[in-house]
Structure formats: structure tokens, C-alpha cells
PDB file of C-alpha atoms in Angstrom:
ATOM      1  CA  UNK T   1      -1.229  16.450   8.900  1.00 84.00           C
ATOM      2  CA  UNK T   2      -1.953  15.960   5.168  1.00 88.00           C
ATOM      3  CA  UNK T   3       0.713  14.177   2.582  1.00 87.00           C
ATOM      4  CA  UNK T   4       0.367  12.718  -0.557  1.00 91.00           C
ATOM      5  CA  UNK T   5       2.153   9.118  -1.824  1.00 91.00           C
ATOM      6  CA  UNK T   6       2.182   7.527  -5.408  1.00 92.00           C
ATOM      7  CA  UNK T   7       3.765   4.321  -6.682  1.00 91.00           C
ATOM      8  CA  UNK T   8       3.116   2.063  -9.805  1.00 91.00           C
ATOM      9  CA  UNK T   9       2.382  -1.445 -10.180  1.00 89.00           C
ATOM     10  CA  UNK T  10       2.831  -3.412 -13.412  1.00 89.00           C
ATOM     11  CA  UNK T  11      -1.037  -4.287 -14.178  1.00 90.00           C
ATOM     12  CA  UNK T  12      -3.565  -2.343 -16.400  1.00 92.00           C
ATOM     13  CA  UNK T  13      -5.974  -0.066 -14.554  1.00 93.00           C
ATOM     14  CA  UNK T  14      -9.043  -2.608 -14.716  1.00 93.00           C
ATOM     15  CA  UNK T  15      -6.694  -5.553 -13.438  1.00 92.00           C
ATOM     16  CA  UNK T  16      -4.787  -3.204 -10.683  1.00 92.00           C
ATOM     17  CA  UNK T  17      -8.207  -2.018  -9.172  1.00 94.00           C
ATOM     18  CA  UNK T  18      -9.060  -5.150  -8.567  1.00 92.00           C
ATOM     19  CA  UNK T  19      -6.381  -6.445  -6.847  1.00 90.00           C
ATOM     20  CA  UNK T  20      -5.679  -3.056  -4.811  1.00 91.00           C
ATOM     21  CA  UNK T  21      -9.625  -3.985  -3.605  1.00 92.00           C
ATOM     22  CA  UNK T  22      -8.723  -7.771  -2.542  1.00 91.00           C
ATOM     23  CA  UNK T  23      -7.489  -6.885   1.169  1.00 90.00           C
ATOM     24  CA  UNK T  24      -6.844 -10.383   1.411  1.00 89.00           C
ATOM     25  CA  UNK T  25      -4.068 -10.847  -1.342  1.00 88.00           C
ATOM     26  CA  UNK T  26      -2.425  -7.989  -0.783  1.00 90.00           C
ATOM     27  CA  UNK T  27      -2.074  -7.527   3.234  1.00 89.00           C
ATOM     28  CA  UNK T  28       0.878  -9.253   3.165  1.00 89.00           C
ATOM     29  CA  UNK T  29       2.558  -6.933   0.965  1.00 90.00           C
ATOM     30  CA  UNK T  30       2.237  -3.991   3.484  1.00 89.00           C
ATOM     31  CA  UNK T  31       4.925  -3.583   5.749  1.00 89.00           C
ATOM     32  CA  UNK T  32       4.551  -4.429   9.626  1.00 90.00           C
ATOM     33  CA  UNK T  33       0.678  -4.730   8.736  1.00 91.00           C
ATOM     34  CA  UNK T  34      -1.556  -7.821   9.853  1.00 92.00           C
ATOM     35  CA  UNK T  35      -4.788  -8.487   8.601  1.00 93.00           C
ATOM     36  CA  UNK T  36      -6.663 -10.394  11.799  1.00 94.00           C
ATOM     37  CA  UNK T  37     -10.256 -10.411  11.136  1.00 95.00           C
ATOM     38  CA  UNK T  38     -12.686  -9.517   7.884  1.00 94.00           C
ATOM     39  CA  UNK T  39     -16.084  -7.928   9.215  1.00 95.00           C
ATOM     40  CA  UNK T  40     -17.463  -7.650   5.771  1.00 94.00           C
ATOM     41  CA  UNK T  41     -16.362  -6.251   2.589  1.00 90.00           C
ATOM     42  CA  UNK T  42     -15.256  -3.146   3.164  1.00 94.00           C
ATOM     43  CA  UNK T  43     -14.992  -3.381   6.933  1.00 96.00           C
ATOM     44  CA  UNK T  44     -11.651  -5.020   8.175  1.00 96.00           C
ATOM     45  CA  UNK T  45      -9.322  -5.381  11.668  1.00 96.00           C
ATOM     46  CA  UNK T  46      -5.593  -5.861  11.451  1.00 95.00           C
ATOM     47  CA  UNK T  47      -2.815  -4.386  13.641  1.00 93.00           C
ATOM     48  CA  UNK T  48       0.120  -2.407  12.220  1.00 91.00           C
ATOM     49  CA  UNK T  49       3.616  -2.740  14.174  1.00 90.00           C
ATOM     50  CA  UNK T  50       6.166   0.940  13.111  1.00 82.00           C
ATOM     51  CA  UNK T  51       9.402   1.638  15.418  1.00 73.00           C
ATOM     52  CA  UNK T  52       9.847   5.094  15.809  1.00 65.00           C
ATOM     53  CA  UNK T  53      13.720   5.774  17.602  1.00 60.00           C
ATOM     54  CA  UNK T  54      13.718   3.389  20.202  1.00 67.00           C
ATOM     55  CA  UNK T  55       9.919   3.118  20.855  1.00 75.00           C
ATOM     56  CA  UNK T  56       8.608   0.247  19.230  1.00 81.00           C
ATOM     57  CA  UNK T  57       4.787   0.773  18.420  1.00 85.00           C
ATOM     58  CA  UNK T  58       1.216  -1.362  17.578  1.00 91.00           C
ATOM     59  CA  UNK T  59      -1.626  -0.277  16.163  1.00 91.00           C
ATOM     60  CA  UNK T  60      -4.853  -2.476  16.450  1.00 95.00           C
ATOM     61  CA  UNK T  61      -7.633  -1.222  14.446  1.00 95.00           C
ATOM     62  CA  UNK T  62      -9.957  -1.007  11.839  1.00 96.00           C
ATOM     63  CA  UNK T  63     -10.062  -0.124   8.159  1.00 95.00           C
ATOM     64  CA  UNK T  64     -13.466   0.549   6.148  1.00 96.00           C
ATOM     65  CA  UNK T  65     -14.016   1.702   2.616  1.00 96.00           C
ATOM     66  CA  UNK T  66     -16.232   4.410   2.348  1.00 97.00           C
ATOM     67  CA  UNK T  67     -16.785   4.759  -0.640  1.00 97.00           C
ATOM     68  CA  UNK T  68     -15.729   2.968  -4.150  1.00 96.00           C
ATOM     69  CA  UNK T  69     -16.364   4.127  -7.481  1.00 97.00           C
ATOM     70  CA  UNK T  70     -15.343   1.276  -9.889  1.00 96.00           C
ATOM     71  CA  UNK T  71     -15.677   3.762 -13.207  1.00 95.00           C
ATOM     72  CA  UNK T  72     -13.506   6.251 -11.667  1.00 96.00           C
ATOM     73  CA  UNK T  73     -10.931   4.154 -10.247  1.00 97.00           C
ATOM     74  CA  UNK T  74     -11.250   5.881  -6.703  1.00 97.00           C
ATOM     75  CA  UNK T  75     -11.646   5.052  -3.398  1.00 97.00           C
ATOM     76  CA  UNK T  76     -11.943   6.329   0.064  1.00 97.00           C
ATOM     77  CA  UNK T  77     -10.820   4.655   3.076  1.00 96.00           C
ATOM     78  CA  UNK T  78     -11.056   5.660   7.088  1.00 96.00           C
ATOM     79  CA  UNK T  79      -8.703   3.884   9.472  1.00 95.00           C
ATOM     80  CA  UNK T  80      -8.746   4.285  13.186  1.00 95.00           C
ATOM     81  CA  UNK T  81      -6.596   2.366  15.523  1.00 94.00           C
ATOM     82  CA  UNK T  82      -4.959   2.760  19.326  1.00 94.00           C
ATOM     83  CA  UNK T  83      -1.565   1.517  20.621  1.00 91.00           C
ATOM     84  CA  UNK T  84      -1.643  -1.902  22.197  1.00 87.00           C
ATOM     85  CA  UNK T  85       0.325  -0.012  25.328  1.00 88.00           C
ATOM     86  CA  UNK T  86      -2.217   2.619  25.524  1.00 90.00           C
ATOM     87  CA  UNK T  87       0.219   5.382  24.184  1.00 87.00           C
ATOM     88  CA  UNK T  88      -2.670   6.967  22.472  1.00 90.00           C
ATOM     89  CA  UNK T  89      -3.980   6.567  18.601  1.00 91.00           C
ATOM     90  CA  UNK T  90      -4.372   7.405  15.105  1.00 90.00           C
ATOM     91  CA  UNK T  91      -6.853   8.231  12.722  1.00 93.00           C
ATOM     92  CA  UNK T  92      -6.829   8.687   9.063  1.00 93.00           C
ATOM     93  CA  UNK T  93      -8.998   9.153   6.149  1.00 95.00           C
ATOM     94  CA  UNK T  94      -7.644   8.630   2.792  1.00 95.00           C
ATOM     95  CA  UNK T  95      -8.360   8.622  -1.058  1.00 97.00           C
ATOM     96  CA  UNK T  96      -6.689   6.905  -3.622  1.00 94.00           C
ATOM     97  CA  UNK T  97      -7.386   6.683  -7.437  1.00 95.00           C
ATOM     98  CA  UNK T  98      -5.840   5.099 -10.388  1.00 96.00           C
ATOM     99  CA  UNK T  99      -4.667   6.622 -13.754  1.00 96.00           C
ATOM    100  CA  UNK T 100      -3.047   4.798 -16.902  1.00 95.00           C
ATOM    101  CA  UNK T 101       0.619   4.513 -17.070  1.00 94.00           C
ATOM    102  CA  UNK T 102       2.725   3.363 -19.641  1.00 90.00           C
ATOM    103  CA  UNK T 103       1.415  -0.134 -19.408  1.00 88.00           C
ATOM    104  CA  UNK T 104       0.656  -0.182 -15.958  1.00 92.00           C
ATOM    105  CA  UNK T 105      -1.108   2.115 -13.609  1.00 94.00           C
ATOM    106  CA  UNK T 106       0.031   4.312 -10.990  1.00 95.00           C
ATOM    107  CA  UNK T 107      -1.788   5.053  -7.797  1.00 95.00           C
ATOM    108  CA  UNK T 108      -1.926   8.146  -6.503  1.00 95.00           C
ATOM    109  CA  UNK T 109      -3.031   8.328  -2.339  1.00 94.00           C
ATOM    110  CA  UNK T 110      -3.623  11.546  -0.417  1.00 95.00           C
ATOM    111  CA  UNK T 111      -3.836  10.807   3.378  1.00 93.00           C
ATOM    112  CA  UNK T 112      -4.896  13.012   6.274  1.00 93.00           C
ATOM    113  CA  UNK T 113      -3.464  11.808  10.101  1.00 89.00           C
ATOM    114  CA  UNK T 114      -4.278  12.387  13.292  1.00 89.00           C
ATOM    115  CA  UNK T 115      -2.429  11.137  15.666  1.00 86.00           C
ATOM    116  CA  UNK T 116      -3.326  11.915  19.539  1.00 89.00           C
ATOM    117  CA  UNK T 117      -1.703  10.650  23.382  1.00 88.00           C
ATOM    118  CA  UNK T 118       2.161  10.440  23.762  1.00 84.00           C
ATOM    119  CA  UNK T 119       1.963   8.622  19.951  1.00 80.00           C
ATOM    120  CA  UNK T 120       2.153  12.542  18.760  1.00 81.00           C
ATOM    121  CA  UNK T 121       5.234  13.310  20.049  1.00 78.00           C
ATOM    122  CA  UNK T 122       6.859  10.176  18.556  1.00 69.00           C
ATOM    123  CA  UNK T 123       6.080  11.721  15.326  1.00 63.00           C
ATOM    124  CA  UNK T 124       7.021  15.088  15.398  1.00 65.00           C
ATOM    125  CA  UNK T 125       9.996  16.766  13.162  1.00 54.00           C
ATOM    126  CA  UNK T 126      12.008  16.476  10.893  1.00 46.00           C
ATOM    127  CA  UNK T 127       8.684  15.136   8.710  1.00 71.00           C
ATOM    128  CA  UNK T 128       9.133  11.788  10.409  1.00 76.00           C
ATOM    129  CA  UNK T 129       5.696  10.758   9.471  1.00 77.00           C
ATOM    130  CA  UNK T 130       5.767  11.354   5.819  1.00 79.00           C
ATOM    131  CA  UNK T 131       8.932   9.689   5.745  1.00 81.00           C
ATOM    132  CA  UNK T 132       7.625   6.433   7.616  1.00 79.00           C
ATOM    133  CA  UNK T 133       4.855   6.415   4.766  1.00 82.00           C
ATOM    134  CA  UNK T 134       6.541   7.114   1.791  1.00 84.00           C
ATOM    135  CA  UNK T 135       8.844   3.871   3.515  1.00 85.00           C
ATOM    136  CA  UNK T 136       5.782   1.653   3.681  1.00 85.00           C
ATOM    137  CA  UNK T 137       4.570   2.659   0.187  1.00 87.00           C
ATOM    138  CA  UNK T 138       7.287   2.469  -1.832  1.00 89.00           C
ATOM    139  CA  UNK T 139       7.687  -1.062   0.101  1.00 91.00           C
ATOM    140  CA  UNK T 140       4.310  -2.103  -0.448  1.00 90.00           C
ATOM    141  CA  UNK T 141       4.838  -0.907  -4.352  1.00 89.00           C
ATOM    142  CA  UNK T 142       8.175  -3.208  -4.548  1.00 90.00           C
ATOM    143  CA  UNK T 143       6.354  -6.058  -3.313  1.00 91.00           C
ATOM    144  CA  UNK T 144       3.477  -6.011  -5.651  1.00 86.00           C
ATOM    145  CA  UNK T 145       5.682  -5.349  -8.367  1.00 85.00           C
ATOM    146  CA  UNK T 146       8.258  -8.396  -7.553  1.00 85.00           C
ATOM    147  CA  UNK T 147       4.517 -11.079  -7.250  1.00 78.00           C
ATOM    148  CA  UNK T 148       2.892  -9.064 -10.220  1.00 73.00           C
ATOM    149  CA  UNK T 149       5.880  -7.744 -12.735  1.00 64.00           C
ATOM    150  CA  UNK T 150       6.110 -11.015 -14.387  1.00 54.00           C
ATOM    151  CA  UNK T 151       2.840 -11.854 -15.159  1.00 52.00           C
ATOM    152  CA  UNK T 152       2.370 -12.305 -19.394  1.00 42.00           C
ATOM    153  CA  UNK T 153      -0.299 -13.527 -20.990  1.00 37.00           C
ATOM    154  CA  UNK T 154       0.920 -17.308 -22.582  1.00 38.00           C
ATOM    155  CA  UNK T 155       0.987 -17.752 -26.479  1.00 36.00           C
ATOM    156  CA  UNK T 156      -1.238 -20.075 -27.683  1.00 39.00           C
ATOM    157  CA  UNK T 157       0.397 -23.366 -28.809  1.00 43.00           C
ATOM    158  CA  UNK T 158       0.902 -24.125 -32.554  1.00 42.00           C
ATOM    159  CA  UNK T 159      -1.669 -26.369 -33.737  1.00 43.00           C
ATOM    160  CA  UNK T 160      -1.429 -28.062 -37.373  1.00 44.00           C
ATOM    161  CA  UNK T 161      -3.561 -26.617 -40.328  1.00 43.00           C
ATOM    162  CA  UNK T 162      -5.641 -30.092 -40.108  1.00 44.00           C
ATOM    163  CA  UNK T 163      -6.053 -29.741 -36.757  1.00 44.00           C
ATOM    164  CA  UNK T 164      -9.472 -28.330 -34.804  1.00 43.00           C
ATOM    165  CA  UNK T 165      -8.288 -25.050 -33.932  1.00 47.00           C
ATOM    166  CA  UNK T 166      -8.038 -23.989 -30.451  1.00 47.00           C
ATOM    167  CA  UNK T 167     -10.197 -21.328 -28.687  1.00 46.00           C
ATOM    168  CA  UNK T 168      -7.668 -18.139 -28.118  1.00 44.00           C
ATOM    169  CA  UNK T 169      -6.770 -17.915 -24.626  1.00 43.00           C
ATOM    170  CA  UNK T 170      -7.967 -15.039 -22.716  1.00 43.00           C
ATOM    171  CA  UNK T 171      -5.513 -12.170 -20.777  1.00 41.00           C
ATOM    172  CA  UNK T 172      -5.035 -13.490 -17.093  1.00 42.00           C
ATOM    173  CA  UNK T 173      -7.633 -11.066 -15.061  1.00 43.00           C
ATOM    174  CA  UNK T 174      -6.839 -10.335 -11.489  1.00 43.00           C
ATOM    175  CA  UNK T 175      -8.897 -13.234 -10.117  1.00 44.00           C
ATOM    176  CA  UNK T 176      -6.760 -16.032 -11.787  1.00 46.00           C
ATOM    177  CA  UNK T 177      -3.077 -14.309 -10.110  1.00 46.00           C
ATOM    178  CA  UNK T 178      -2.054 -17.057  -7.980  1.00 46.00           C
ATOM    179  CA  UNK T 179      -2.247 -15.813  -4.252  1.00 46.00           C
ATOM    180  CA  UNK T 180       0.646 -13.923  -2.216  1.00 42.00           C
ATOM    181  CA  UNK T 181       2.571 -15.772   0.360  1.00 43.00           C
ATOM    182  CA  UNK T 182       2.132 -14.443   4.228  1.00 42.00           C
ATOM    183  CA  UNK T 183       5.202 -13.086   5.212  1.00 44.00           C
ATOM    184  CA  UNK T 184       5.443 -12.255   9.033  1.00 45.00           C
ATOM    185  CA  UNK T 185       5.179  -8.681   9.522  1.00 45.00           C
ATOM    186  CA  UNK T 186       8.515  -6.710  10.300  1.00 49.00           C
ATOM    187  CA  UNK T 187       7.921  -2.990  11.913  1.00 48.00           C
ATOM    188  CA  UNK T 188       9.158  -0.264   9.870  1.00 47.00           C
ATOM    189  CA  UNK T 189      12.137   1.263  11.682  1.00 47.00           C
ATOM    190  CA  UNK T 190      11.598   5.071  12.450  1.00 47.00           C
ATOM    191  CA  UNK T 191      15.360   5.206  13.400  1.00 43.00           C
ATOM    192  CA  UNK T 192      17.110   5.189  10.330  1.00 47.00           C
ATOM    193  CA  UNK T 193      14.550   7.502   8.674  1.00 46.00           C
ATOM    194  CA  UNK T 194      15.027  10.191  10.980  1.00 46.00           C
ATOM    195  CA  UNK T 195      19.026   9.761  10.608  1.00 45.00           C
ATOM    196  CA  UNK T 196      18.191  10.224   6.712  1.00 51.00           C
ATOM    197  CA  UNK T 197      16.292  13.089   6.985  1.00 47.00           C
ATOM    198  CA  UNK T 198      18.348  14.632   9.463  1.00 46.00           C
ATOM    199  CA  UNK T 199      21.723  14.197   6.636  1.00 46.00           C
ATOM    200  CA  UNK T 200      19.366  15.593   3.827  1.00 51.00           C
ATOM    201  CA  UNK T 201      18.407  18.948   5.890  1.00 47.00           C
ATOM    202  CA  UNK T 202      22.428  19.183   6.880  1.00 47.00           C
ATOM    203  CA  UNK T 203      23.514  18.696   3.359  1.00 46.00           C
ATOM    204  CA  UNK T 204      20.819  21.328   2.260  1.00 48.00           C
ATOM    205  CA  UNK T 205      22.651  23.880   4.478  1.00 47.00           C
ATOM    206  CA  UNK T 206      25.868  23.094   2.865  1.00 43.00           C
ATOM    207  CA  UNK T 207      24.998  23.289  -0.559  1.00 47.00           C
ATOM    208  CA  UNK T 208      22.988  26.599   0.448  1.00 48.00           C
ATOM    209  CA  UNK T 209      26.047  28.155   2.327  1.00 46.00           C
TER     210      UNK T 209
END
């Protein structure tokens, strides 16, 4: 299945690329995600914990960059992973690019999953999968945006005319943001975003009848 995502975070293109490319700073941000071991640096293993209905699911796995393009702003990024219970696996390729907005940037992510054992049926209707992910982005987007939203670049001080004038401070880049506090990881509950999309398709018949 194929889907599309998009959020914004509150940092110019050049300063959001780099910190969407630091796994390190912002795993923590990602719902139910666990970053557990960096191969290199575009190759790393984490496990990711969802709860679909009443079955509570972990994928262990790895995540690689395939490609980056730092003039472009786009990336492309395969995932594969299997449940720790042996309920079967996933695999996903995505691409994700960055364009201007206002004075942020927004991300745009197209994703295509595969998902394969008893973990399929989990998944199926009522777009339960595309719900779960637009969950864990806008999520993901909140939490960047509550470490990142209030970062300003200082004024200098005043100095007096007789004094030697100070060297202009330069913009905070994405290496000086101070680094984002672990926070255990909670599994994204399936449950109530079925029971959502289940009310919107009722109230669609309604307002169609």
C-alpha cells in the first residue's frame, strides 16, 4: 500500500535537513520507536512498538538511507523489520523532501508498505494503516515543534560607542540545538484509531443520506 504524510517544523530548510538527518537527536521524537544500535551513517537498528485492537506489536529492524541529495532536500530511506513474536513483517521504502514554508519548512513523505504473516491482517480496513501513520507523524511533527519552535537567534548586547565593538553573533545552525531528552517509547494505540475512522465513515453516510 502507498500513502503520503506531510507536517512542518519551525526551522529553515538548510537547518531542518540537518536535523531530520541526525537519527540520533531526533529518535526520541518518534512515537513507540527505539533507536538500539548505529551501524554507520546511514545504516541503523531500532525496534518500533504499535498496538493494533488488542494485539500489541514490535518491530525490530533496520533503517538505511539510500540515497541523500543535500541540494535537493530529498532523501530515500528502506526499512525492513519482523515482529519480536514471529507474527510476520514489514517492509517499506520511502522518500521524503523538503520545501520552504512560511518561515519554516514542511516535509513532505511518500511511503510504500508491505506488510506480510498474520501482521497483514492486523492492518486491514477501514485504512487502519494510514491512520496509524498519519498518528505517528503528526506526533513526531508536535514533538519537534515543542524542542525546536522556540529557538531565536539572541540580540547582541548593547555595547558603548567607546567601547571595542563586538563580533555579530551568528544564527544558531542545527549543530549548536541543545540535544532532545529520551523519552521511553509508548506504542501507538491502533484501538482508538479504528473507533475514529469507523465514526467518520458512519457520519459520512448520514450526511450523504
Amino acid at each position: 500500500m502507498e500513502f503520503d504524510n506531510s507536517f512542518e517544523v519551525p526551522l529553515p530548510p538548510e537547518q531542518a535537513w540537518k536535523v531530520l538527518l541526525d537519527i540520533e537527536r531526533i529518535a526520541p521524537c518518534m512515537p513507540g520507536a527505539e533507536l538500539t544500535e548505529i551501524v554507520d551513517k546511514t545504516t541503523y537498528k531500532g525496534r518500533i512498538s504499535v498496538r493494533l485492537g488488542p494485539v500489541a506489536l514490535t518491530f525490530a529492524g533496520t533503517v538505511k538511507f539510500d540515497e541523500i541529495d543535500d541540494a535537493t532536500h530529498t532523501a530515500k530511506i528502506s526499512a525492513q523489520g519482523s515482529d519480536a513474536k514471529g507474527r510476520g513483517g514489514a517492509n517499506a521504502r520511502s522518500e521524503f523532501r523538503l520545501e520552504p514554508a512560511g518561515d519554516g519548512s514542511k516535509v513532505l513523505v511518500h511511503t510504500d508498505l508491505t506488510l506480510s504473516g498474520s501482521v497483514a491482517q492486523y492492518g486491514r480496513g477501514a485504512g487502519i494503516i494510514q491512520a496509524t501513520a498519519a498518528q505517528i507523524m503528526n506526533q513526531f511533527a508536535k514533538c519537534l515543534r515543542d524542542k525546536f519552535g522556540h529557538q531565536h537567534v539572541p540580540a547582541p548586547p548593547l555595547v558603548p560607542d567607546t567601547a571595542t565593538p563586538m563580533p555579530p553573533r551568528m544564527p544558531p545552525s542545527a549543530e549548536a540545538l541543545p540535544p532532545l531528552p529520551v523519552a521511553p517509547a509508548k506504542p501507538i494505540s491502533g484501538f482508538a484509531l479504528m473507533a475514529r475512522v469507523i465514526w467518520a465513515k458512519i457520519a459520512g453516510l448520514f450526511r450523504r443520506s
